[in-house]
Every structure is written in structure tokens, then in C-alpha cells.
Coordinates of C-alpha atoms in Angstrom, one line a residue:
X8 CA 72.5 -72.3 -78.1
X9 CA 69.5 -74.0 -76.8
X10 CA 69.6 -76.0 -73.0
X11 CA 67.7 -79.1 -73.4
X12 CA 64.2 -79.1 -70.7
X13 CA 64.9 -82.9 -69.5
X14 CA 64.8 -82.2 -65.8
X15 CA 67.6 -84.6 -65.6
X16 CA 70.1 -82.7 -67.4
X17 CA 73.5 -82.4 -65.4
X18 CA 73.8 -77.9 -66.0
X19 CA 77.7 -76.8 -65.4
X20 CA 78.0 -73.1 -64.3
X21 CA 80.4 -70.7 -64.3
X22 CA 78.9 -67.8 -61.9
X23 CA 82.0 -65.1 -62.4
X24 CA 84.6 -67.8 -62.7
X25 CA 83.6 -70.0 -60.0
X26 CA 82.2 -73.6 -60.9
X27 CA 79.1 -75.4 -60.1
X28 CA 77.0 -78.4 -61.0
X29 CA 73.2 -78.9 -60.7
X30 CA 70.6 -80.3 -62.9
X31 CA 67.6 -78.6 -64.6
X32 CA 65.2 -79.8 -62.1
X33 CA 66.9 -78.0 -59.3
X34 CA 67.0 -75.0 -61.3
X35 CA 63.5 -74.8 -61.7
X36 CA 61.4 -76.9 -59.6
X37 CA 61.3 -74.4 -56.5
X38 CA 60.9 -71.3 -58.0
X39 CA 59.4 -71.4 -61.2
X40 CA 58.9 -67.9 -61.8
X41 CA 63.0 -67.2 -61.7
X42 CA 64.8 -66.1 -63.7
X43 CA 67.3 -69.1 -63.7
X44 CA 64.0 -71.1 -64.1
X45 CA 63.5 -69.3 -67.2
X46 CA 66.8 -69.4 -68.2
X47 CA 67.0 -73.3 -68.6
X48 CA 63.3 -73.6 -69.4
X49 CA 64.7 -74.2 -73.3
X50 CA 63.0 -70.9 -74.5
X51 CA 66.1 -69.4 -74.5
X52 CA 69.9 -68.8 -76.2
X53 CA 72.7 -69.6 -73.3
X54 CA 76.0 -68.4 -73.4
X55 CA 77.9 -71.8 -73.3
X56 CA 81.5 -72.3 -73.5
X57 CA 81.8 -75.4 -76.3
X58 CA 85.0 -76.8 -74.8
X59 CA 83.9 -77.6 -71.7
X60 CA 80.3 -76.7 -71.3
X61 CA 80.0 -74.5 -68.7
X62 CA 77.1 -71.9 -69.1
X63 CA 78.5 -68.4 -68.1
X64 CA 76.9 -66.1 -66.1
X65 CA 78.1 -62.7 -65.2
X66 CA 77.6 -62.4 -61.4
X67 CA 79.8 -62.3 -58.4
X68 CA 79.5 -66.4 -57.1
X69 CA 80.6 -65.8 -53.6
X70 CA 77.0 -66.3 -52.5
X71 CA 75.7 -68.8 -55.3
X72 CA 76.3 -71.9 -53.3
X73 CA 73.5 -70.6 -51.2
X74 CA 71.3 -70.2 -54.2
X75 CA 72.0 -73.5 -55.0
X76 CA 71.0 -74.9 -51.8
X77 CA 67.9 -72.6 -51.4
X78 CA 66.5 -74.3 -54.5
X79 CA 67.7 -77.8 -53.5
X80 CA 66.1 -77.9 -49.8
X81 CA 64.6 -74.6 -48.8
X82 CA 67.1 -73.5 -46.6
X83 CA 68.2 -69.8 -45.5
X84 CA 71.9 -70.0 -44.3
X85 CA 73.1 -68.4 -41.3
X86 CA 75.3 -65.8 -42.6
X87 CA 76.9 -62.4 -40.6
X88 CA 75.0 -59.4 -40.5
X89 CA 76.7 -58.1 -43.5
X90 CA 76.3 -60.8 -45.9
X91 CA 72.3 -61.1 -45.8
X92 CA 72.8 -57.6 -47.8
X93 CA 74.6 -59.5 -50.5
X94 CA 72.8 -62.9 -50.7
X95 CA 69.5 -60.3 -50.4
X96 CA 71.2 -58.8 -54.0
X97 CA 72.0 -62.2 -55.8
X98 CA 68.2 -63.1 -54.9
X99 CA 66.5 -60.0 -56.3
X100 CA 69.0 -61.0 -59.2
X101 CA 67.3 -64.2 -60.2
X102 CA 64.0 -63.7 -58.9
X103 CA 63.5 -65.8 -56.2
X104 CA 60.8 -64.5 -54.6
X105 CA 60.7 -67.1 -51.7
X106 CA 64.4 -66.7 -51.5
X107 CA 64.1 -63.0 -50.9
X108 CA 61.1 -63.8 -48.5
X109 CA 63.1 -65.9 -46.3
X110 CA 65.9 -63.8 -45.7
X111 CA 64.0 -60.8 -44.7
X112 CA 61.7 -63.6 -42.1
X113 CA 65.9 -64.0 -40.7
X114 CA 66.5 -60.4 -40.5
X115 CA 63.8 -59.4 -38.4
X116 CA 63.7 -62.4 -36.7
X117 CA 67.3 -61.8 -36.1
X118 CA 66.4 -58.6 -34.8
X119 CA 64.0 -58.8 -32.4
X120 CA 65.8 -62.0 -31.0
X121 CA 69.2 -62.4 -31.2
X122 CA 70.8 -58.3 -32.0
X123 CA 68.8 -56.8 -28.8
X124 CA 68.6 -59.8 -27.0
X125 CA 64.8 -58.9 -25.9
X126 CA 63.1 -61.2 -23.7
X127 CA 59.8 -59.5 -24.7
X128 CA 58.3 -58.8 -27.9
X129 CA 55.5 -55.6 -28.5
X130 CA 52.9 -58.3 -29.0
X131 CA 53.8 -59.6 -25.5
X132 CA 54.0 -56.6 -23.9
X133 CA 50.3 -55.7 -25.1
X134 CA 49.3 -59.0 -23.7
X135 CA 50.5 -58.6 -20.4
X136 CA 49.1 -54.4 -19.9
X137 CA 45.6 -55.9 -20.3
X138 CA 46.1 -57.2 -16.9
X139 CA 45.6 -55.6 -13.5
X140 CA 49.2 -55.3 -12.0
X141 CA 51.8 -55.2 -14.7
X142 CA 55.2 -55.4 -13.6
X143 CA 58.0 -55.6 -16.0
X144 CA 60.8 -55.5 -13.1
X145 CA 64.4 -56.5 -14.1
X146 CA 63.2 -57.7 -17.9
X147 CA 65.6 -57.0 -20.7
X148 CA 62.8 -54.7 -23.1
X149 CA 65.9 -53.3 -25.2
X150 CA 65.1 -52.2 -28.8
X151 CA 61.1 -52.8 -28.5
X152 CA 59.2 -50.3 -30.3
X153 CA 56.1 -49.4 -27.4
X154 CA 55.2 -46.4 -28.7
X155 CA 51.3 -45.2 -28.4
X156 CA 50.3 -47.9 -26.2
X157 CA 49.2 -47.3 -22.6
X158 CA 51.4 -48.3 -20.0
X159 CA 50.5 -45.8 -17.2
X160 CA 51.1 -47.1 -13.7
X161 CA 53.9 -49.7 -15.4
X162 CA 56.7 -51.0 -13.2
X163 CA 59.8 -50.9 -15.3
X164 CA 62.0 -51.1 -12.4
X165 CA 65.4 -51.7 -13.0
X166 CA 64.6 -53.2 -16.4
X167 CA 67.0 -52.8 -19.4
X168 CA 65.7 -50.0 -21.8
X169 CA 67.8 -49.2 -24.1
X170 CA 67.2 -48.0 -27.6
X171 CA 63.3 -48.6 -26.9
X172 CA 60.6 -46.5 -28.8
X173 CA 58.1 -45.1 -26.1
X174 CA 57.2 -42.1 -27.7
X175 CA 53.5 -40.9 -27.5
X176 CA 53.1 -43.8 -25.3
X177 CA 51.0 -43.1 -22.0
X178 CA 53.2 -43.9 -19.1
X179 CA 51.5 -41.6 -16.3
X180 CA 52.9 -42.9 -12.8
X181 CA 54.7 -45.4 -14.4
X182 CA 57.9 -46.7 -12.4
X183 CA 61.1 -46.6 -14.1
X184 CA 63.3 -46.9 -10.8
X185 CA 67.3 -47.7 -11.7
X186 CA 66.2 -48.3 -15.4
X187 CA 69.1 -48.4 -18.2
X188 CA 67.0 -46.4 -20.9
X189 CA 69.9 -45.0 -22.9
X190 CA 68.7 -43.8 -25.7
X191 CA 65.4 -44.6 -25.8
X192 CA 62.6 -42.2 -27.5
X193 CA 59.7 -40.9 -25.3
X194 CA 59.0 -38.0 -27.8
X195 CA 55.7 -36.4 -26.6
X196 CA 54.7 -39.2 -24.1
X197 CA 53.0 -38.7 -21.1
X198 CA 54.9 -39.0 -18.2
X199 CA 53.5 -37.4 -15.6
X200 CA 54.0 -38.4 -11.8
X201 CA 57.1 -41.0 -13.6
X202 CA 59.5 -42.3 -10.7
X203 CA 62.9 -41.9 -12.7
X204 CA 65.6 -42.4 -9.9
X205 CA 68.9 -43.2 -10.1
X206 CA 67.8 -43.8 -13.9
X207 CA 70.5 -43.7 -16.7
X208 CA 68.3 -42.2 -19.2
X209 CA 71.7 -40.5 -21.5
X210 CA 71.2 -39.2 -24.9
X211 CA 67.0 -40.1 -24.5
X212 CA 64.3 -38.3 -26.5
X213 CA 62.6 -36.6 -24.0
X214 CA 61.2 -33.7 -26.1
X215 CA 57.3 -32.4 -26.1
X216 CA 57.2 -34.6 -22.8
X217 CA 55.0 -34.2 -20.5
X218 CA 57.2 -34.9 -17.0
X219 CA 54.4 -32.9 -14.9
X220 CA 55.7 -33.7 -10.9
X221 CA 58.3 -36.8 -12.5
X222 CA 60.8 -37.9 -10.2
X223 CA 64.2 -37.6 -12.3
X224 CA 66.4 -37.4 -8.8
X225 CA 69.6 -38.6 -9.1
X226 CA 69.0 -39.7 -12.8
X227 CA 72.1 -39.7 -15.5
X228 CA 70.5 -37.0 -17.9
X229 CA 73.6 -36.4 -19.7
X230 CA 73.1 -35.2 -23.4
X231 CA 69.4 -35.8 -22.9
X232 CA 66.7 -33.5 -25.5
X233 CA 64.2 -31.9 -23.0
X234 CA 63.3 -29.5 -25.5
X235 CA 59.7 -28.2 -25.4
X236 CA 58.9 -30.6 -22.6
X237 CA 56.7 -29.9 -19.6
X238 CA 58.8 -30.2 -16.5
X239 CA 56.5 -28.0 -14.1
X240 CA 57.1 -29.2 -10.3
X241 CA 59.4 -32.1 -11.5
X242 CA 62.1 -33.3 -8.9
X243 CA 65.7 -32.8 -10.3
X244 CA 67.8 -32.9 -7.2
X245 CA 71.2 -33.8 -8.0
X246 CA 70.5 -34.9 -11.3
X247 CA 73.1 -35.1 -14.3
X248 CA 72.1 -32.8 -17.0
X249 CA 75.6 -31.9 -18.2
X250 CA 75.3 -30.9 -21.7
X251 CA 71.1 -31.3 -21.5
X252 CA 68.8 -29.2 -24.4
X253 CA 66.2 -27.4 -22.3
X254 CA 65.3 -25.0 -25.3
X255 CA 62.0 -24.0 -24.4
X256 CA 61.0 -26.4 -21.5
X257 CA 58.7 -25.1 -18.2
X258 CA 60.5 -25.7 -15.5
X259 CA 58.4 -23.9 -13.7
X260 CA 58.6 -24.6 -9.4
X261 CA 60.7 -27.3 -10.8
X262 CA 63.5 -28.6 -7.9
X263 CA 66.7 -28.7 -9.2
X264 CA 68.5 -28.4 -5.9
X265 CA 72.1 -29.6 -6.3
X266 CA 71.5 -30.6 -10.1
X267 CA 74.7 -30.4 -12.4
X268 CA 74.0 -28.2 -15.6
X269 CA 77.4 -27.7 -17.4
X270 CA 76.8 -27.1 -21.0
X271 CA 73.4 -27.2 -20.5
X272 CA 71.0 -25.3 -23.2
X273 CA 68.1 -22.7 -21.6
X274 CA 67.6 -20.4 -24.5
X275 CA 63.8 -19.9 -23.5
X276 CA 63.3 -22.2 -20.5
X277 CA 60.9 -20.9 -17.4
X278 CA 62.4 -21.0 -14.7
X279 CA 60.0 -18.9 -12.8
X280 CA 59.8 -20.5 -8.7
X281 CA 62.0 -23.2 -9.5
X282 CA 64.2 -24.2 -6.7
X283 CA 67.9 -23.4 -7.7
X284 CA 69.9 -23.9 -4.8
X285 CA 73.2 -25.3 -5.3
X286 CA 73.1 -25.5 -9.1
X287 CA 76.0 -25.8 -10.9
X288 CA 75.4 -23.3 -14.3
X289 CA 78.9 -23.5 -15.4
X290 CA 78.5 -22.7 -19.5
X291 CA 75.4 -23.1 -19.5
X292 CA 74.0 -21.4 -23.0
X293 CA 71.1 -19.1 -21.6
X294 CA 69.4 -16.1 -22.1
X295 CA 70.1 -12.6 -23.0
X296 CA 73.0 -11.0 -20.2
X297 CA 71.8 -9.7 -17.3
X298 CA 74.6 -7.7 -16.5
X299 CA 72.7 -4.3 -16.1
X300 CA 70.7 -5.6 -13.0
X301 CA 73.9 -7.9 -11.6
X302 CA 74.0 -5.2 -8.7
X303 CA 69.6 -4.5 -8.3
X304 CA 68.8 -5.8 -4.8
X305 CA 66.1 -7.3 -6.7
X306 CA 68.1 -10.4 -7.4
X307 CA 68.0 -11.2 -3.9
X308 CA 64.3 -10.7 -4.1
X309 CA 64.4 -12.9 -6.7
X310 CA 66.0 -16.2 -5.1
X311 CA 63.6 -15.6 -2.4
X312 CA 65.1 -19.3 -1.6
X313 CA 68.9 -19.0 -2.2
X314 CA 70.9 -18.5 1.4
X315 CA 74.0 -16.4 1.5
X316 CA 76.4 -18.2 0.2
X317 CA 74.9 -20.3 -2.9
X318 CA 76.6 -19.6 -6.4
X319 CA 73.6 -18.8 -9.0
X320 CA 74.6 -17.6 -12.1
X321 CA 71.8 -14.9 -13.0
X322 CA 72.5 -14.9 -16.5
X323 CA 69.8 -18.3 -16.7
X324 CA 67.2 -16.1 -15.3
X325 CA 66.4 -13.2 -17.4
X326 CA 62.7 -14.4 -17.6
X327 CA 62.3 -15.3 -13.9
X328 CA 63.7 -11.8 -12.8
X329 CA 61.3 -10.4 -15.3
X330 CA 58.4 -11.4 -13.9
X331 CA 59.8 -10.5 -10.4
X332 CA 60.5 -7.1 -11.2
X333 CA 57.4 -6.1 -12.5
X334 CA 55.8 -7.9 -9.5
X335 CA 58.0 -5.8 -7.5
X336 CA 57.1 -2.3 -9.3
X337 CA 53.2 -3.3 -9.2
X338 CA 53.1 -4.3 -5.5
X339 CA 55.2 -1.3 -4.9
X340 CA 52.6 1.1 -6.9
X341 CA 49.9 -0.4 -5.0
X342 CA 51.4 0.4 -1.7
X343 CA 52.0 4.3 -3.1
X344 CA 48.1 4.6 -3.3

């Protein structure tokens, strides 16, 4: 059957068994290009019941009323999380481009407002660095994505971080004092001379860093990727690296006096002068055993630093006493001639 085009026309619908009532004009007015627009645009054949009038189509009408009420006035609902998915679906459906427009404007907006409750957006932040003094103390950043822009000397002190995207950023002597920066990325960034402090930085990105003489004392490092990263002369006193990836990281003269690394992973970390009083090693996946030289006064040589009674585990040090022994065997060569 063929709908009539007078814009007037009262439509009855039956969207997967649930009833509505338009008119033609509302079907077609706001988006022409649709495919409801088409469909009562009198070009076409409608499935029609003839009792009762209702043209039938085959779709799930949870979300319809909102279709109806986009093309009336123009208006996105406010719908949960999960149902912008399914109006998204009934939208790509009938072609309404400005429908499908709309809701992904809400979803971002959505996102960068009201699901990490920033205060701040990436456009602000850029604003505010091309100042002097920038000082982002106490500001709830969460969820921002600041990666590649240059925020050396920053003051992020005790701001909320969480989740936030720094990575290849340039945040050389930036502050990040207290911070909440759980989970946030800072994959390859530049972070030399960084104040971390009493930082809660668990289960961040920290991998191809460059933490060059960072202050990470105290800091919650739990479950924390250092892998790869440049940790040469960093400060790591009592820091929490339980369960920490340090696959390949230079820790070189690094002081990690009193630091906690249960669990942690050294499979190729350089340890060589780092200051290792005090550490706890317990499980800690390391290198190759070093039970052949357990008993070679050479370990004492070795933790030139360690008093009598600190617990080292040697097993973590295969590369360091490797060095030291064949500075031992050249210096003692040397003195033979």
C-alpha cells in the first residue's frame, strides 16, 4: 500500500508491538534524508495492517519514543550509560544523521564532564602552561589525556590524577607531591628531577621513563610497570614497589634504602652502586642464582655500603657482583705488576 504525502496525515505505528501516533510531517520534516522520511515520502509500499491501520515495523520500540521526540523538538534524552548504545543502534537504523550526531556530542560531553568529574579540560590545561608559574595544586585533572605536551617545572601537588594520559609528555622537575595518579600512563615521558613523595602512583605506566634523580620516596608503587625506565640516582627510600616490573630498568646509584620489593620483577635491572640497605627482596623474580659465590668474601666487597647486620638477598645482584669481581681481579692484576 501507498501512505499518502499530506504532511498532516495522522501515521499509527506499530515498532515491535508497541503503539505510536505521529503525523507525516514529523516523520520527515527534521531529517529528510531518513529512512523513516523515505518511508512515508509516498514512494513506497508499507506494510499496513487493514483492520486497524497501524504500519508495522520490525524493530525493538523500547527506544522509539525518543526517536519520536528527536524529530519533534531536537532533543537528546538523558539516558544511563548503557542505553546511549541502544538509542545509538535505533538511530543508525533509520538514518538520522543529526540524531546520531547528537548522542555522540552527550557521550563525550558526558565524559569529560560528568564520568571523571574533571575540573579541567586538555584545552585548558594548554592555556594555562603558556604562562609563567603554572600551578595545578589540589585540581581534580582525572581522566585528561596530557600526553606530548610540556609541562616541565608543573606543580601538580596533591592534585587528583587518576587514569590521566601523560605519556611522552615533558614533565622535567615537575612537582607531583601527595598526588593520586593511580593508573595514569607516563609511557616514555620525561621525568627527570620529578618530586613524587608520598605519591599513590599504583598500577601507573611508568615504562621507557625517564625518572633520572626523581624523588619517588615514600610513594605507593604497588603493581607499577618500570620496565625499560631510566631510574639512574632516583630516590626510593621506603617506597612501595611490592609486586613492581623492573625488567630491564637502570637503577644505577639508585637509593632504595628501606624500599619494599616483594614480588617485585628484576630480570635484567642494573643495579650496579645502588644503595640497598634494608631492602626487603622477599620473592623477588631476579636473575640467574648466585649460589656458587654465596660464600666469596667478594659479596662483602660488593655492598661496600651494607653494615653487619642488613638482610640482602644476593640473588638480585648477579650483574652488580659481576662488575665487582672483575674490578676486583683487574685491580688485583695491577697490584701483581
Amino acid at each position: 500500500m501507498t501512505k499518502s504525502t499530506n504532511s498532516s496525515s495522522l501515521v499509527r505505528l506499530n515498532i515491535g508491538g508497541k503503539k505510536f501516533c505521529t503525523t507525516v510531517d514529523t516523520l520527515t520534516r527534521r531529517e529528510p534524508d531518513s529512512m523513516l522520511a523515505a518511508m512515508f515520502s509516498g514512494r513506497h509500499a508499507l506494510c499496513e495492517d487493514p483492520d486497524k491501520g497501524y504500519v508495522f515495523v520490525d524493530r525493538d520500540g523500547k527506544h522509539f519514543r525518543h526517536i519520536l521526540n528527536w524529530l519533534r523538538d531536537g532533543m537528546v534524552p538523558t539516558l544511563a550509560d548503557g542505553e546511549y548504545p541502544e538509542l545509538m543502534r535505533e538511530a543508525e537504523y533509520y538514518q538520522l544523521l543529526g540524531l546520531i550526531e547528537e548522542i555522540n556530542s552527550a557521550l563525550n560531553a558526558r565524559k569529560e564532564i560528568d564520568g571523571l568529574d574533571a575540573e579541567l579540560t586538555r584545552t585548558d590545561i594548554i592555556k594555562c602552561i603558556q604562562s609563567d608559574r603554572v600551578r595545578f595544586r589540589g585540581i581534580n585533572l582525572s581522566g585528561l589525556d596530557l600526553s606530548k605536551l610540556d609541562l616541565s617545572f608543573v606543580d601538580f601537588s596533591y592534585a587528583r590524577l587518576k587514569n590521566v594520559f601523560f605519556s611522552r609528555a615533558n614533565l622535567q622537575c615537575a612537582k607531583f607531591r601527595d598526588v593520586d595518579a593511580e593508573g595514569s600512563i607516563f609511557y616514555n615521558a620525561t621525568l627527570r628531577e620529578c618530586e613524587f613523595t608520598g605519591a599513590n602512583l599504583r598500577g601507573a605506566l611508568l615504562a621507557g621513563a625517564n625518572l633520572q634523580s626523581a624523588n619517588l620516596q615514600d610513594a605507593s608503587l604497588i603493581d607499577c610497570s618500570f620496565c625499560g625506565a631510566d631510574l639512574r640516582s632516583a630516590h626510593l627510600q621506603t617506597a612501595d614497589l611490592t609486586n613492581v616490573n623492573l625488567e630491564g630498568a637502570n637503577l644505577e646509584g639508585a637509593n632504595l634504602k628501606g624500599a619494599k620489593l616483594n614480588n617485585a620483577n628484576l630480570k635484567g635491572a642494573n643495579l650496579q652502586r645502588a644503595y640497598l640497605r634494608q631492602v626487603n627482596f622477599q620473592n623477588a623474580v631476579s636473575c640467574p642464582s648466585l649460589a656458587p659465590f654465596s660464600s666469596s668474601p667478594l659479596l662483602k666487597f660488593a655492598f661496600y655500603r651494607r653494615p653487619a647486620n642488613a638482610r640482602v638477598h644476593v640473588l638480585v645482584l648477579h650483574n652488580l657482583l659481576y662488575q665487582y669481581v672483575c674490578s676486583y681481579i683487574h685491580n688485583s692484576i695491577q697490584h701483581a705488576h
